[in-house]
Tab-separated table of C-alpha atoms in Angstrom:
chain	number	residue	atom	x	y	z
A	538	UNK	CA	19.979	84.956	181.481
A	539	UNK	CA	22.963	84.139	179.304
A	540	UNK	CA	20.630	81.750	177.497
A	541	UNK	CA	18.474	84.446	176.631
A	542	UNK	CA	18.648	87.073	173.434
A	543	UNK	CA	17.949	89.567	175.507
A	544	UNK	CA	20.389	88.249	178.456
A	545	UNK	CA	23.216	88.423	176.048
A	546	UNK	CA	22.362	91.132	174.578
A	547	UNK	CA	22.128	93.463	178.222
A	548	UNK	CA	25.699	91.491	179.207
A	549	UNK	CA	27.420	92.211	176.399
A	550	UNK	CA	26.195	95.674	176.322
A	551	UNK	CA	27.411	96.235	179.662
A	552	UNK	CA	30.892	94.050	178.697
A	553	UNK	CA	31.571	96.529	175.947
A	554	UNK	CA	30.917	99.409	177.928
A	555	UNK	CA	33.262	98.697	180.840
A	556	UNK	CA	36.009	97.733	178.378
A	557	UNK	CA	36.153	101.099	176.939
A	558	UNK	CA	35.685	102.550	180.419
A	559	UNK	CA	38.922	100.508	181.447
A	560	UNK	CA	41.148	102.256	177.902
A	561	UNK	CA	39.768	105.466	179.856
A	562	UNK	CA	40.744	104.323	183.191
A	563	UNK	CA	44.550	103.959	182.897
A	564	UNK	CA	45.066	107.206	180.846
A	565	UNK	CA	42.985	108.926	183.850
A	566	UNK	CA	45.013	107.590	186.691
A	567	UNK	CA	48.317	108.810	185.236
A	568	UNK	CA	46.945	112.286	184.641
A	569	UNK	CA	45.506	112.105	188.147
A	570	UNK	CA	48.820	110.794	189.636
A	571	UNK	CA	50.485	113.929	187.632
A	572	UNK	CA	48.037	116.309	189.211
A	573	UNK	CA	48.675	115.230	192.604
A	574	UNK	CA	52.104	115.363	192.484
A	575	UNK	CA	51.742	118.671	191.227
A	576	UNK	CA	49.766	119.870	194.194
A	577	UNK	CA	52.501	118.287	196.087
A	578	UNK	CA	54.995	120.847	194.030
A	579	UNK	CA	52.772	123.941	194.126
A	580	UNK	CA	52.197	123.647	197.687
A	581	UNK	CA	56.189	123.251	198.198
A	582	UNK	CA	56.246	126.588	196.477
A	583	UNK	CA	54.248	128.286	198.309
A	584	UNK	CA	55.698	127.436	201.286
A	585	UNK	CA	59.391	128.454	200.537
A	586	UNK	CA	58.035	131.462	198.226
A	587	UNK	CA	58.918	134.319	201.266
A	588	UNK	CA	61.811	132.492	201.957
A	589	UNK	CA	63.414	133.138	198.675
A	590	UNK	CA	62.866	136.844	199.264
A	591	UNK	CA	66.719	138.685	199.626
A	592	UNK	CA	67.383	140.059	202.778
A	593	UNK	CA	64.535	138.823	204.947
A	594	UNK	CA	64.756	137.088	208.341
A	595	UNK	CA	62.020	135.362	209.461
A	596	UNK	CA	61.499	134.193	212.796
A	597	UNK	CA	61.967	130.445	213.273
A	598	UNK	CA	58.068	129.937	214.545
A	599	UNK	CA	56.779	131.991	211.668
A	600	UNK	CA	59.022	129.605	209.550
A	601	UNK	CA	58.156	126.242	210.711
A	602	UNK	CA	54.321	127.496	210.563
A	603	UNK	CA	54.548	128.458	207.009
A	604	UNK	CA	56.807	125.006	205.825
A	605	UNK	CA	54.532	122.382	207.619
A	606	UNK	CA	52.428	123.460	204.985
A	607	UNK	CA	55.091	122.016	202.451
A	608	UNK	CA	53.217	118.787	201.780
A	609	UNK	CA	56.973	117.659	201.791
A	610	UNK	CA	59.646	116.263	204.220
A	611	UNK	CA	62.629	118.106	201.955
A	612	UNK	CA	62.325	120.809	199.403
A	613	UNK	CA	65.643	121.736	197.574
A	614	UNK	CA	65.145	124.944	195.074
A	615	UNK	CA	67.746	125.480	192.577
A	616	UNK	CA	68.249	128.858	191.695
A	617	UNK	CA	70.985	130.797	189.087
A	618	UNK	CA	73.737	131.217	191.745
A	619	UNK	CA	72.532	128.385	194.606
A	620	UNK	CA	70.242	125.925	196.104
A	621	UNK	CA	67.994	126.210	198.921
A	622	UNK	CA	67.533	123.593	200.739
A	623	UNK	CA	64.574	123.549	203.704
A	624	UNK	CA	64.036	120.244	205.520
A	625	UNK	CA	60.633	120.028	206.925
A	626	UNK	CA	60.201	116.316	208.536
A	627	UNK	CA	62.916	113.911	209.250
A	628	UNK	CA	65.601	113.546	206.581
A	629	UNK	CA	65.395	110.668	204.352
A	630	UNK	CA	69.122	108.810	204.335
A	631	UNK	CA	67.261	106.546	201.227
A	632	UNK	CA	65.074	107.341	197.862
A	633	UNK	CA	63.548	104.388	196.056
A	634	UNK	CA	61.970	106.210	193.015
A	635	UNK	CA	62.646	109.859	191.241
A	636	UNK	CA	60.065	111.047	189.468
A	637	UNK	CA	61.118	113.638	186.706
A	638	UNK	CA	58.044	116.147	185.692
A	639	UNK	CA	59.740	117.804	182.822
A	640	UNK	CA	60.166	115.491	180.826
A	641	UNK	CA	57.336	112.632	181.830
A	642	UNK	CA	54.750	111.625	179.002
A	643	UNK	CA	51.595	110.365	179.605
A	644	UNK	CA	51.967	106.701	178.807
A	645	UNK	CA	55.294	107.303	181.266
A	646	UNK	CA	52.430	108.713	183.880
A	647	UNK	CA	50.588	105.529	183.119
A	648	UNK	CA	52.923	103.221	184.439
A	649	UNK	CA	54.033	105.450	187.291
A	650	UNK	CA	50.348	105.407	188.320
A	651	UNK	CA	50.245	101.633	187.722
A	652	UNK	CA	53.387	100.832	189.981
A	653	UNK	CA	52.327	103.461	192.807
A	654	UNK	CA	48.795	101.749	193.121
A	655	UNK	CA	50.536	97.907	192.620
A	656	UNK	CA	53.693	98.488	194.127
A	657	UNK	CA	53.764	101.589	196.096
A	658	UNK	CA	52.451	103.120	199.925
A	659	UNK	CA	56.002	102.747	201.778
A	660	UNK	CA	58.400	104.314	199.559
A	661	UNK	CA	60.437	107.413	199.207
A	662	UNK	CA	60.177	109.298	196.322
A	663	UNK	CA	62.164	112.284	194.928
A	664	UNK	CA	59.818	114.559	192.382
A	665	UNK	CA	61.583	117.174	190.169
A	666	UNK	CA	59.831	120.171	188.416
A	667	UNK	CA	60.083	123.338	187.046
A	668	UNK	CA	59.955	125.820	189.504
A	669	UNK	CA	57.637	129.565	188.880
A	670	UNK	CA	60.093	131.152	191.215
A	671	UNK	CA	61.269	133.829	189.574
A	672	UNK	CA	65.329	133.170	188.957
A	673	UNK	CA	64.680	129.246	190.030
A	674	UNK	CA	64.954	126.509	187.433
A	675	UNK	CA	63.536	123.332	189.284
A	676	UNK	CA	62.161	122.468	192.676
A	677	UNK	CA	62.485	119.040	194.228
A	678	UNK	CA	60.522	117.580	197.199
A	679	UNK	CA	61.411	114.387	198.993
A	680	UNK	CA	57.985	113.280	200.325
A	681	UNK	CA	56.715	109.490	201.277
A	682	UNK	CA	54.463	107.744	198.530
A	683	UNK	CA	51.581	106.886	200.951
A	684	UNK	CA	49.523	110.123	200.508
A	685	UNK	CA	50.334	109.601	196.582
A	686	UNK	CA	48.829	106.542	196.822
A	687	UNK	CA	45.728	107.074	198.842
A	688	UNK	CA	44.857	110.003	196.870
A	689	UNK	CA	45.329	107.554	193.470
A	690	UNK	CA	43.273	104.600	195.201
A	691	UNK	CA	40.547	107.820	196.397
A	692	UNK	CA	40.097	108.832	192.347
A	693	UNK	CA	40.513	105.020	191.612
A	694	UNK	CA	37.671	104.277	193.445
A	695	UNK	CA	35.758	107.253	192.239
A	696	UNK	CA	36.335	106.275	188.739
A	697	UNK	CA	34.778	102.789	189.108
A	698	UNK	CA	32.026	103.541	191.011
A	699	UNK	CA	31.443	106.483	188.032
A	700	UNK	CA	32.504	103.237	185.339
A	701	UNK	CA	29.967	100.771	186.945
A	702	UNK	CA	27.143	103.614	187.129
A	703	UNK	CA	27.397	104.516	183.745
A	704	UNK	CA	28.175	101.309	181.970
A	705	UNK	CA	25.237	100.186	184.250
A	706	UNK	CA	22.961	103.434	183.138
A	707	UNK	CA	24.422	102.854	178.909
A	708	UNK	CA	23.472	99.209	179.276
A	709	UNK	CA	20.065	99.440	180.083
A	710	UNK	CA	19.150	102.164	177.425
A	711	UNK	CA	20.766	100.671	175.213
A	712	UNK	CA	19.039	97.028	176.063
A	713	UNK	CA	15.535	98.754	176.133
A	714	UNK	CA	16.030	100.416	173.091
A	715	UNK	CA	17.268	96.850	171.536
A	716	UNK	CA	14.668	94.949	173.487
A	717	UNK	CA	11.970	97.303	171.812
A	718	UNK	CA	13.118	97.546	168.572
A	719	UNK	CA	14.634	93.973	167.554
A	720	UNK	CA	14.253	91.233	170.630
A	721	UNK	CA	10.376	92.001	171.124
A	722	UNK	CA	10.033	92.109	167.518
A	723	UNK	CA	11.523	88.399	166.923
A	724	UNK	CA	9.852	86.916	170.167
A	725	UNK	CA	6.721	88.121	168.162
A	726	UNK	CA	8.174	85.970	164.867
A	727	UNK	CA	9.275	82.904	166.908
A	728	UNK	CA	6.412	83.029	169.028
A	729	UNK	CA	4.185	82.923	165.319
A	730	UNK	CA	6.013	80.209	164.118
A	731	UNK	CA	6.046	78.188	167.274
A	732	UNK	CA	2.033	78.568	167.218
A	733	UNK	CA	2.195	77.674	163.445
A	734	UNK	CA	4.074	74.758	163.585
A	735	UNK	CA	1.376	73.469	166.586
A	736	UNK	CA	-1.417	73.590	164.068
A	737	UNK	CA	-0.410	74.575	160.703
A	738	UNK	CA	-4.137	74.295	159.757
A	739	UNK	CA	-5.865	77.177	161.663
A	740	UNK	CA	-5.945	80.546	159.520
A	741	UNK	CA	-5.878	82.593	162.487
A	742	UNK	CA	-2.043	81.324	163.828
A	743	UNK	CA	-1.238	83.023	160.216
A	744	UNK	CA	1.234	86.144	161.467
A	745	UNK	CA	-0.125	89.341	160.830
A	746	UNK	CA	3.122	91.811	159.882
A	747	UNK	CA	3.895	95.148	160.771
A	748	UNK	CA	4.058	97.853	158.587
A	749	UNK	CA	7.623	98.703	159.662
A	750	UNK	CA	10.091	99.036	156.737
A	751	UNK	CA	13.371	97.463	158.311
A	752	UNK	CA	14.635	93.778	158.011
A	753	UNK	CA	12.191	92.335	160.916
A	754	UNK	CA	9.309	93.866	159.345
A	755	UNK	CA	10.623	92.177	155.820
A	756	UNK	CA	10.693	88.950	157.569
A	757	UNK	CA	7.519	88.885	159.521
A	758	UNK	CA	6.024	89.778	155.529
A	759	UNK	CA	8.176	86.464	154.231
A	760	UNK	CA	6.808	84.873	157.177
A	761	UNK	CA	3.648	85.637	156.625
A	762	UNK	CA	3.722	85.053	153.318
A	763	UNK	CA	5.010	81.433	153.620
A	764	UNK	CA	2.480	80.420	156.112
A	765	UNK	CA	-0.338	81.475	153.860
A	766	UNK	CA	1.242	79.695	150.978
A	767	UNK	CA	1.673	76.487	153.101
A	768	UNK	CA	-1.903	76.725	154.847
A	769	UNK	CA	-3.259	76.984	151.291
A	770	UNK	CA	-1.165	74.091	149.928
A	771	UNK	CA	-2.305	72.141	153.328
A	772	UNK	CA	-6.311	72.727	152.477
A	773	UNK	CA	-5.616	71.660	148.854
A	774	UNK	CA	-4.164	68.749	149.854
A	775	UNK	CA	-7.002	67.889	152.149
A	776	UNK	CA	-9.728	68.832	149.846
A	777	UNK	CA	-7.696	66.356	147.356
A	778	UNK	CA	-7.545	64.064	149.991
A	779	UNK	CA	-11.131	64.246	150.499
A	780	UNK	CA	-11.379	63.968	146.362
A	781	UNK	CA	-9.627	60.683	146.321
A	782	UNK	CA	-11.659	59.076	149.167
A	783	UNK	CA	-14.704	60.113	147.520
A	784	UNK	CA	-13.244	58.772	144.024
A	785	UNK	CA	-12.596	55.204	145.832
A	786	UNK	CA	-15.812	55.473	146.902
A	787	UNK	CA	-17.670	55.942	144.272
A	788	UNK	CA	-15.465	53.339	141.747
A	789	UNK	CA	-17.612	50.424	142.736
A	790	UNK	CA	-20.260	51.909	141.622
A	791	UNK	CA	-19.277	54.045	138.690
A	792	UNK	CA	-17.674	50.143	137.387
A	793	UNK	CA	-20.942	48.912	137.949
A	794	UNK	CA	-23.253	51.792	135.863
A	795	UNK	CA	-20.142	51.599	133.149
A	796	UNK	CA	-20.821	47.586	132.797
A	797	UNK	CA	-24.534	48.275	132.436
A	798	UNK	CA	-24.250	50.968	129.444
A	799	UNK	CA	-21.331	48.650	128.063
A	800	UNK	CA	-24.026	45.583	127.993
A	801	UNK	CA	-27.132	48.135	126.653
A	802	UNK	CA	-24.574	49.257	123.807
A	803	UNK	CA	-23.821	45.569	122.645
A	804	UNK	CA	-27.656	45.265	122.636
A	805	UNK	CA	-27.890	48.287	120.983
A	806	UNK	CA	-25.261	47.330	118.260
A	807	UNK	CA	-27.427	44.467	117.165
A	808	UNK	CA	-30.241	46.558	115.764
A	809	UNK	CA	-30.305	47.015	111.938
A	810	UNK	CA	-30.778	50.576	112.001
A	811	UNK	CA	-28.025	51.987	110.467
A	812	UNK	CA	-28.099	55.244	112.328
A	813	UNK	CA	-27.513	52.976	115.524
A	814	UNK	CA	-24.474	50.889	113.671
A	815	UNK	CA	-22.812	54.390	113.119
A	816	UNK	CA	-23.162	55.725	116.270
A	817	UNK	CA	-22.717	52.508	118.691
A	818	UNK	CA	-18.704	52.582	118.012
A	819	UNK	CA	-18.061	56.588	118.903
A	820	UNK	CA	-20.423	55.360	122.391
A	821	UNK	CA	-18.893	52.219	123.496
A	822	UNK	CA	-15.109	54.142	123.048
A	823	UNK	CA	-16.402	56.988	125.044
A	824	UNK	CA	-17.454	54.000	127.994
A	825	UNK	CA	-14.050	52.799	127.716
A	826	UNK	CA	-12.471	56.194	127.857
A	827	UNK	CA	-14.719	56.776	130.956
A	828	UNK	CA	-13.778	53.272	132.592
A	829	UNK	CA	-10.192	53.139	131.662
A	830	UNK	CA	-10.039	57.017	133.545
A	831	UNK	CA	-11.768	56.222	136.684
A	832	UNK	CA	-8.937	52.931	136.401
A	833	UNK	CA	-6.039	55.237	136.020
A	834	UNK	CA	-7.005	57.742	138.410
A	835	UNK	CA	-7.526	54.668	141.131
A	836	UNK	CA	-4.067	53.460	140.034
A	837	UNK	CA	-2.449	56.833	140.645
A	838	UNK	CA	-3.871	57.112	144.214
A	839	UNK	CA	-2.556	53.360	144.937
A	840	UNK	CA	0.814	54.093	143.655
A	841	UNK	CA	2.834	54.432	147.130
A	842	UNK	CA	0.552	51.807	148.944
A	843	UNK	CA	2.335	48.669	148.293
A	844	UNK	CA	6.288	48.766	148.215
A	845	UNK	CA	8.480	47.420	145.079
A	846	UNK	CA	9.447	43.687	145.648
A	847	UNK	CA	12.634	43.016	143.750
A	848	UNK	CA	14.005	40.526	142.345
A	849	UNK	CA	16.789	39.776	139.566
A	850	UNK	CA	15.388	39.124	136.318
A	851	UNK	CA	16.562	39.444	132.372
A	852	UNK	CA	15.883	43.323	131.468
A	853	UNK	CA	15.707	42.706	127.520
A	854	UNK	CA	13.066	39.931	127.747
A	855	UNK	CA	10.717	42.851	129.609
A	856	UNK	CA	11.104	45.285	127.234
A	857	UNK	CA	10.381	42.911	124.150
A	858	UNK	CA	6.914	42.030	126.058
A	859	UNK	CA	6.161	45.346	127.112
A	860	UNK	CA	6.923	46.753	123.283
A	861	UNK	CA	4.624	43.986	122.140
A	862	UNK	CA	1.754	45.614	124.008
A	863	UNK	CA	2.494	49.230	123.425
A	864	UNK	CA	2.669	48.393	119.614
A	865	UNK	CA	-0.879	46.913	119.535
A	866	UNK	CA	-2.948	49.419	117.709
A	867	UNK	CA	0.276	51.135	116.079
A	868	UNK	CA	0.059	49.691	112.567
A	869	UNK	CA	2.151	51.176	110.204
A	870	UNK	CA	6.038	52.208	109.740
A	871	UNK	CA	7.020	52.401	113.532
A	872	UNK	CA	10.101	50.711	114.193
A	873	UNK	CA	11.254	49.422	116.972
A	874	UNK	CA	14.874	48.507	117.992
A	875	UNK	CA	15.776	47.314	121.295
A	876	UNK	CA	19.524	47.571	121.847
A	877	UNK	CA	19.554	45.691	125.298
A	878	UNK	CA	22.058	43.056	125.650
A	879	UNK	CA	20.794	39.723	126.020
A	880	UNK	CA	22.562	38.909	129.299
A	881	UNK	CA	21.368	42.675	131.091
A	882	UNK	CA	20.034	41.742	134.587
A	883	UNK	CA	18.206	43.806	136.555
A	884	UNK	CA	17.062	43.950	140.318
A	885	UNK	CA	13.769	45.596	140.433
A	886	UNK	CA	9.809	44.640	140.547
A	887	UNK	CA	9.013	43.259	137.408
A	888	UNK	CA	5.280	44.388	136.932
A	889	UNK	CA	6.221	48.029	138.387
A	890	UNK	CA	9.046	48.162	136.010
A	891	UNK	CA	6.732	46.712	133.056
A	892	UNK	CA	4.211	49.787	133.848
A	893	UNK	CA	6.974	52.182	133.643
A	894	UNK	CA	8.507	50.517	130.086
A	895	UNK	CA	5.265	50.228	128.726
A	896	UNK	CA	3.795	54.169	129.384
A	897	UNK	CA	7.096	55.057	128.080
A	898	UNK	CA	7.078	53.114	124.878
A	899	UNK	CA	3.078	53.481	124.465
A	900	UNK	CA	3.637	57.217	124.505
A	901	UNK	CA	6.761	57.233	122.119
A	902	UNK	CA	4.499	55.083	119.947
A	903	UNK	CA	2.006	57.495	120.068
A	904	UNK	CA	4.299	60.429	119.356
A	905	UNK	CA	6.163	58.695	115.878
A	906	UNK	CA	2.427	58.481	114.812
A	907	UNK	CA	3.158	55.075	112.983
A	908	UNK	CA	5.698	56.915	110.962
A	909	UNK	CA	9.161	56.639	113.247
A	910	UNK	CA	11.268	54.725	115.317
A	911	UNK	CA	11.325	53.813	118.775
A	912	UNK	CA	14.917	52.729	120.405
A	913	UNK	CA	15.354	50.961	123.744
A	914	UNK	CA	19.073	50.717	125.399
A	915	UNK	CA	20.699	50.689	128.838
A	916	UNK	CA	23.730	51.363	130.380
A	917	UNK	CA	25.730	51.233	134.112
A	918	UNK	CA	27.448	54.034	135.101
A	919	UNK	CA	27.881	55.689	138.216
A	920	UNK	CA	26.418	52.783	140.491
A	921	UNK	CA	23.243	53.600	138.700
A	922	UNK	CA	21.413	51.701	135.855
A	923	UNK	CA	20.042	54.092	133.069
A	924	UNK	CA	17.227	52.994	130.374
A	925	UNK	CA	17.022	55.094	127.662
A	926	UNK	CA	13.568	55.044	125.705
A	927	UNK	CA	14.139	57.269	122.643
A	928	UNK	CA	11.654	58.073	119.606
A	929	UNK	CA	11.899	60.193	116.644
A	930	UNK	CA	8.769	61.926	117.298
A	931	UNK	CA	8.123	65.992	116.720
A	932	UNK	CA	8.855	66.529	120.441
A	933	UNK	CA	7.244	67.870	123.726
A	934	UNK	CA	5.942	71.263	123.466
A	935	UNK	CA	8.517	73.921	125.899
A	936	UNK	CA	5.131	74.942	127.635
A	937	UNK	CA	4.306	71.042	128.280
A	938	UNK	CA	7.744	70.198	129.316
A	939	UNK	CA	8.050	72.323	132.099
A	940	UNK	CA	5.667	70.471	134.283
A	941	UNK	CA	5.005	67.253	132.466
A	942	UNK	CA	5.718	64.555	135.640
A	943	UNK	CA	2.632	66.736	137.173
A	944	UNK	CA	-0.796	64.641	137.461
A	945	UNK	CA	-3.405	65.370	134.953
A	946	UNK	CA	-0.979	67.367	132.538
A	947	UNK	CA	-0.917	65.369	129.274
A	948	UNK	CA	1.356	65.720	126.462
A	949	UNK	CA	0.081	62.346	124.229
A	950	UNK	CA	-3.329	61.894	122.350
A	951	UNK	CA	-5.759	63.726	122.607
A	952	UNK	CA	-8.029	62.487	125.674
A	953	UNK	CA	-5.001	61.130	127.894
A	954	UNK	CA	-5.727	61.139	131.466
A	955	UNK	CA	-1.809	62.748	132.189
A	956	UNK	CA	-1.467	60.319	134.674
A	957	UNK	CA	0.691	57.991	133.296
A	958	UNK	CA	4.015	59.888	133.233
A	959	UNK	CA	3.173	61.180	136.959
A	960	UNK	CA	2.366	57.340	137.899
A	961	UNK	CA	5.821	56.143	135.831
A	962	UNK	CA	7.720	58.704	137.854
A	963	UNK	CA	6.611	57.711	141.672
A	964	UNK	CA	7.145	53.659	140.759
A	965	UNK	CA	10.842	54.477	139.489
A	966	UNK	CA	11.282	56.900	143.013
A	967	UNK	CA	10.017	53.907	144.615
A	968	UNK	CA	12.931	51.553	143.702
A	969	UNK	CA	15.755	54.285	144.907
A	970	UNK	CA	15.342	55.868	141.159
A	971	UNK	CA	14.126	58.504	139.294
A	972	UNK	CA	12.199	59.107	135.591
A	973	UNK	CA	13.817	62.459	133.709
A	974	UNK	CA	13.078	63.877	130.500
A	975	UNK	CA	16.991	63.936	129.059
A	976	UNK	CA	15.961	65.520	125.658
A	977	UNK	CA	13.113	66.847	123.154
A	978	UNK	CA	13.246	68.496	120.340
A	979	UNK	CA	11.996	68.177	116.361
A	980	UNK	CA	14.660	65.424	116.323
A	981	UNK	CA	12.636	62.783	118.516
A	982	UNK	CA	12.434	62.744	122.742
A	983	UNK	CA	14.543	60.532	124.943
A	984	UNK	CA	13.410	59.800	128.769
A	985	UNK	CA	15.578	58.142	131.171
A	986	UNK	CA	14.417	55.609	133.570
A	987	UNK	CA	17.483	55.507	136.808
A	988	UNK	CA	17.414	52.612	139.401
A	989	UNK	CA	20.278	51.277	141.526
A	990	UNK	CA	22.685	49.160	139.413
């Protein structure tokens, strides 16, 4: 039970309740104690009252009838002029506590309570108070402390059984009331997400929320809300799953009708007809777009199936061959400058690290339209190697940048598959790394690659 919500919840509830019923409890039993001893007083007074009466003689039965009544061995009344003093039971030769009424407070009455219940039951106790006899000023009774105490450890008993039945009684509304409106509610969530997480897949373990307008019904909405999201995000990725399977699939043969057309078109581009000479080029390109995309697209889908193997390597030598490819194509006024040391070393997989140079460079390339420069250089710092591959290019458009590592989002010629940034980005996480956009702007772009120094 204490492992429970609700368990806790019920024994706290009745905690809480029978600690303020205990701060009640010791201010109680020193009134009660007070009140006792005051019956104890007022029935001294009553018994002495025709006593006090001037020039009456009672007869000694009629005397010892009315004092037995006393609740006291000894009474002593002090008037203006004398004391009375009537002895009821034996005399008492020794008193072990006086108890003063006039001038006792209540956190006094506490502790006199306290003692009588801990302490007391054979003692002899001597209780002053204020007398209502007319021209008396106090009464005191001598009396033994057992009836004091038995009448404390009577209400004392009273007063827990009354503690227990209502902490008992305050408990279990308030644990219902708790239970209904809060620990049935989350069993409802927990039990959703527990079902959820069994088969995140099935529509119908979705939560349906309440239309309450408190904090549980906001979360079972956010819960809700976020299972929907991730059971749509889980049928996307299976229908892309399914996508890609069908893509491998179909390759083979898609490579094979390509290859055919490619062969018809160099036929084709041997007729004479000059119609067919101008329009042969813009159809062969469009095959190679077409083959080059189903390529790219395969490539992308293969990224994460075989791991990096690294090895050390000269990092400079790399980048001159990759820039030697991505500048194929790029006549014109492009510059390129690579600022790598000579004796840079790097530990990485050479022909996963070539893709990565060479997308970045081909792009850059691509972006200085054979007008700019293109600048290479590296640096260790923080246990990290960065690459820098900067170009003076007009810069990636803000609407572009904000999800341009995504698959098919291109940023480069017109016709890019937007694959290659998304494939450059999963072979640098491969090695431990990471590829980031640093800066773009009308003053050129700069991307970062990051592996492990």
């Amino acid at each position: 039970m204490a492992h429970s919500l609700s368990g806790r919840l019920l024994l706290l509830t009745m905690l809480y309740v029978l600690a303020s019923m205990a701060l009640i409890f010791l201010p109680a039993m020193g009134i009660e104690e007070r009140d006792i001893l005051g019956d104890h007083i007022l029935s001294a007074e009553m018994s002495i009252l025709p006593f006090t009466t001037p020039n009456q003689d009672w007869p000694d039965d009629l005397r010892q009838n009315l004092l037995k009544h006393a609740d006291a061995d000894e009474v002593l009344l002090r008037r203006q002029y004398q004391r009375d003093y009537f002895q009821i039971g034996a005399p008492h030769s020794w008193i072990d506590r006086t108890i003063d009424l006039r001038r006792e407070r209540l956190w006094r009455d506490i502790v006199n309570a306290l003692d009588c219940l801990i302490n007391g039951g054979h003692r002899t106790l001597h209780v002053i108070a204020p007398s209502r006899i007319k021209d008396a000023s106090t009464i005191s009774i001598i009396l033994s402390e057992a009836p004091i105490r038995a009448g404390l450890m009577r209400y004392a008993r009273q007063v827990m059984a009354a503690a227990a039945f209502i902490s008992g009684l305050t408990g279990a509304l308030v644990f219902l009331s708790l239970y209904y409106f809060a620990v049935r509610p989350m069993r409802r969530i927990t039990r959703a997400m527990s079902d959820f997480h069994e088969n995140p897949e099935d529509a119908s373990r979705i939560i349906v929320p309440s239309p309450r307008p408190d904090e549980i019904g906001i979360a079972e909405r956010e819960l809700a809300a976020m299972q929907a999201d991730l059971y749509s995000f889980l049928r996307q990725k299976e229908k892309l799953a399914a996508v890609g399977a069908a893509v491998s699939r179909i390759q083979h043969d898609l490579r094979n009708i390509l290859a055919n057309a490619q062969l018809a078109c160099d036929r084709v581009a041997a007729s004479g007809d000059p119609e067919v000479q101008r329009l042969t080029p813009r159809l062969m390109t469009a095959i190679d777009r077409a083959i080059g995309l189903a390529t790219t697209t395969l490539k992308y889908g293969r990224t994460h199936d075989l791991p990096p193997a690294p090895a050390d390597f000269p990092l400079r030598a790399l980048i001159e061959e990759a820039a030697a490819a991505a500048m194929e194509g790029h006549a014109g006024d492009c510059r390129f400058e690579n600022a790598i040391d000579e004796s840079a070393m790097v530990h990485a997989d050479r022909d996963q690290l070539f893709r990565i140079v060479l997308n970045l460079l081909r792009n850059a390339c691509e972006a200085c339209g054979g007008k700019g420069a293109v600048r290479v250089q590296a640096a260790c710092a923080d246990g990290a190697l960065a690459i820098d591959i900067a170009d003076s290019g007009c810069g990636i458009p803000p609407i572009i940048g904000v999800k341009l590592f995504q698959p098919f989002v291109s940023a480069g010629r017109p016709g890019g598959t937007g694959l290659g940034l998304a494939i450059a980005r999963d072979l640098a996480r491969g090695h431990g790394g990471d590829l980031t956009l640093v800066s773009t702007g009308p003053q050129g772009t700069v991307f970062r690659i990051t592996l492990p120094a």
